[in-house]
C-alpha positions as CSV (number, residue, x, y, z in Angstrom):
1,X,0.0,0.0,0.0
2,X,2.8,2.4,0.8
3,X,4.4,1.9,-2.6
4,X,1.1,2.4,-4.4
5,X,0.2,5.5,-2.4
6,X,1.4,8.1,-5.0
7,X,-1.0,6.5,-7.5
8,X,-3.9,6.6,-5.2
9,X,-4.5,10.3,-5.1
10,X,-8.2,10.1,-4.4
11,X,-7.8,7.9,-1.3
12,X,-8.1,10.2,1.8
13,X,-7.3,7.9,4.6
14,X,-4.9,4.9,4.9
15,X,-5.5,2.8,7.9
16,X,-3.1,0.0,8.9
17,X,-3.2,-2.8,11.4
18,X,-0.1,-3.3,13.3
19,X,3.0,-1.1,12.9
20,X,2.0,2.4,12.0
21,X,3.6,3.7,8.8
22,X,4.3,7.3,8.1
23,X,1.2,9.1,6.8
24,X,-1.1,6.3,7.7
25,X,-3.5,6.0,10.7
26,X,-3.4,3.1,13.2
27,X,-6.5,1.0,13.3
28,X,-5.9,0.3,17.0
29,X,-5.6,4.1,17.7
30,X,-8.8,4.8,15.8
31,X,-10.7,2.1,17.7
32,X,-9.4,3.4,21.0
33,X,-10.9,6.8,20.4
34,X,-14.4,5.5,20.7
35,X,-16.2,3.9,23.6
36,X,-16.5,0.1,23.4
37,X,-20.2,0.2,24.2
38,X,-22.7,-0.7,21.5
39,X,-24.9,2.1,20.3
40,X,-28.5,1.7,21.5
41,X,-30.7,1.0,18.6
42,X,-34.3,0.3,18.7
43,X,-35.5,-1.9,15.8
44,X,-39.0,-2.9,15.0
45,X,-39.9,-6.0,13.0
46,X,-41.8,-3.6,10.7
47,X,-38.6,-1.5,9.9
48,X,-37.4,-1.8,6.4
49,X,-34.2,-3.7,6.1
50,X,-33.7,-3.7,2.3
51,X,-35.2,-2.9,-1.1
52,X,-35.0,-5.9,-3.5
53,X,-35.8,-5.6,-7.1
54,X,-38.1,-7.9,-9.0
55,X,-36.9,-9.7,-12.2
56,X,-38.9,-7.3,-14.4
57,X,-40.6,-10.2,-16.2
58,X,-43.8,-8.2,-16.6
59,X,-42.2,-4.8,-17.1
60,X,-39.5,-2.7,-15.5
61,X,-38.1,-4.2,-12.2
62,X,-39.9,-2.9,-9.2
63,X,-38.4,-2.1,-5.8
64,X,-39.9,-4.2,-3.1
65,X,-39.5,-2.9,0.5
66,X,-38.7,-5.7,2.8
67,X,-39.0,-5.5,6.6
68,X,-37.2,-7.6,9.3
69,X,-40.5,-9.5,9.7
70,X,-40.6,-10.3,5.9
71,X,-37.0,-11.6,6.0
72,X,-37.7,-13.7,9.1
73,X,-40.9,-15.1,7.6
74,X,-39.0,-16.0,4.4
75,X,-36.3,-17.8,6.3
76,X,-38.9,-19.8,8.3
77,X,-40.7,-20.7,5.0
78,X,-37.6,-21.8,3.3
79,X,-36.4,-23.9,6.2
80,X,-39.8,-25.5,6.6
81,X,-40.3,-26.2,2.9
82,X,-36.8,-27.4,2.2
83,X,-36.1,-29.2,5.4
84,X,-32.8,-27.5,5.7
85,X,-30.5,-28.6,8.5
86,X,-27.0,-27.4,9.6
87,X,-25.6,-30.5,7.9
88,X,-26.7,-29.4,4.4
89,X,-24.3,-28.3,1.7
90,X,-25.9,-25.8,-0.7
91,X,-24.9,-25.2,-4.3
92,X,-26.8,-22.3,-5.8
93,X,-26.4,-21.8,-9.5
94,X,-28.0,-18.4,-9.6
95,X,-26.4,-14.9,-9.7
96,X,-25.7,-13.6,-6.1
97,X,-27.5,-10.4,-6.7
98,X,-31.0,-11.9,-7.2
99,X,-33.4,-11.6,-4.3
100,X,-34.3,-15.4,-4.2
101,X,-30.6,-16.3,-4.1
102,X,-29.9,-13.8,-1.3
103,X,-32.8,-15.1,0.7
104,X,-31.7,-18.7,0.2
105,X,-28.1,-17.9,1.2
106,X,-29.3,-16.0,4.3
107,X,-31.5,-18.9,5.2
108,X,-28.8,-21.5,4.8
109,X,-26.3,-19.3,6.6
110,X,-28.8,-18.9,9.4
111,X,-29.0,-22.7,9.7
112,X,-25.2,-22.9,9.8
113,X,-25.0,-24.8,6.4
114,X,-22.1,-24.9,4.1
115,X,-22.4,-22.9,0.8
116,X,-20.5,-23.8,-2.3
117,X,-20.3,-21.4,-5.2
118,X,-19.3,-21.4,-8.8
119,X,-18.7,-18.4,-11.1
120,X,-21.3,-19.4,-13.7
121,X,-23.5,-22.4,-14.5
122,X,-21.8,-25.2,-16.4
123,X,-23.2,-28.7,-16.3
124,X,-19.9,-30.5,-16.1
125,X,-18.4,-28.2,-13.5
126,X,-21.7,-28.4,-11.4
127,X,-21.7,-32.2,-11.5
128,X,-18.0,-32.2,-10.5
129,X,-18.7,-29.9,-7.5
130,X,-21.8,-31.9,-6.4
131,X,-19.6,-35.1,-6.3
132,X,-16.5,-33.5,-4.8
133,X,-18.2,-31.4,-2.1
134,X,-21.0,-33.9,-1.4
135,X,-23.7,-31.2,-2.1
136,X,-27.0,-32.0,-0.6
137,X,-29.1,-29.1,-1.9
138,X,-29.3,-27.5,-5.4
139,X,-30.9,-24.1,-6.0
140,X,-31.4,-23.7,-9.8
141,X,-33.8,-23.0,-12.7
142,X,-35.7,-25.8,-14.5
143,X,-33.5,-25.2,-17.7
144,X,-30.5,-26.0,-15.5
145,X,-32.1,-29.1,-14.2
146,X,-32.7,-30.2,-17.8
147,X,-29.1,-29.4,-18.8
148,X,-27.7,-31.4,-15.9
149,X,-30.0,-34.4,-16.7
150,X,-29.0,-34.3,-20.4
151,X,-25.3,-34.1,-19.8
152,X,-23.7,-36.9,-21.7
153,X,-21.6,-38.3,-18.9
154,X,-23.9,-37.7,-15.9
155,X,-23.7,-41.4,-14.9
156,X,-20.0,-41.1,-14.1
157,X,-20.7,-38.8,-11.2
158,X,-21.7,-39.8,-7.7
159,X,-24.8,-37.6,-7.0
160,X,-26.0,-39.7,-4.1
161,X,-25.5,-36.9,-1.6
162,X,-28.3,-34.8,-3.2
163,X,-31.6,-34.9,-1.4
164,X,-33.2,-31.5,-2.3
165,X,-33.5,-29.6,-5.5
166,X,-35.1,-26.2,-5.3
167,X,-36.1,-24.6,-8.6
168,X,-37.5,-21.3,-9.4
169,X,-38.0,-19.0,-12.4
170,X,-40.4,-21.0,-14.5
171,X,-42.5,-24.2,-14.4
172,X,-40.8,-27.5,-14.7
173,X,-42.1,-30.2,-17.1
174,X,-43.5,-33.3,-15.3
175,X,-41.1,-35.7,-17.1
176,X,-38.1,-33.5,-16.1
177,X,-39.2,-33.4,-12.5
178,X,-39.7,-37.2,-12.4
179,X,-36.2,-37.8,-14.0
180,X,-34.6,-35.4,-11.5
181,X,-36.3,-37.1,-8.6
182,X,-35.1,-40.5,-9.9
């Protein structure tokens, strides 16, 4: 950081942990300037915690105001409907910015589960990860389910750890669902 400092003209504060360097502030010193007590904050279950945007499938995306109570209810619903336990290993194949993915991740983190991530959906890579990491739960779209089931070498992968497939985004064909369950 010290050697890059001349190139970082817009950075106003450099904070270091450990030995203080010239022109940089000590993290420990900054922390010591403030009392260690928590600020008193009063939250209501009806307070808005975030604004998530819809997928925009029927027009422009819309901002949906979510309260603490909404988030808690979503967590409870996902746990109850998926049967999530702390022993689960989740592989979500959706982008991390989508609201359903965020809620699923929050739920599985709340339960103390393991989360495995890949940069983008790829059938072969997904099957490799399911086998290697002993994934128990998949979160994906029906088109991804179809892609995995139609992968030419699917039989060479041990998928016996899987017990839950959660899909969203569109309906799933009955024959695809039956094949996925099998």
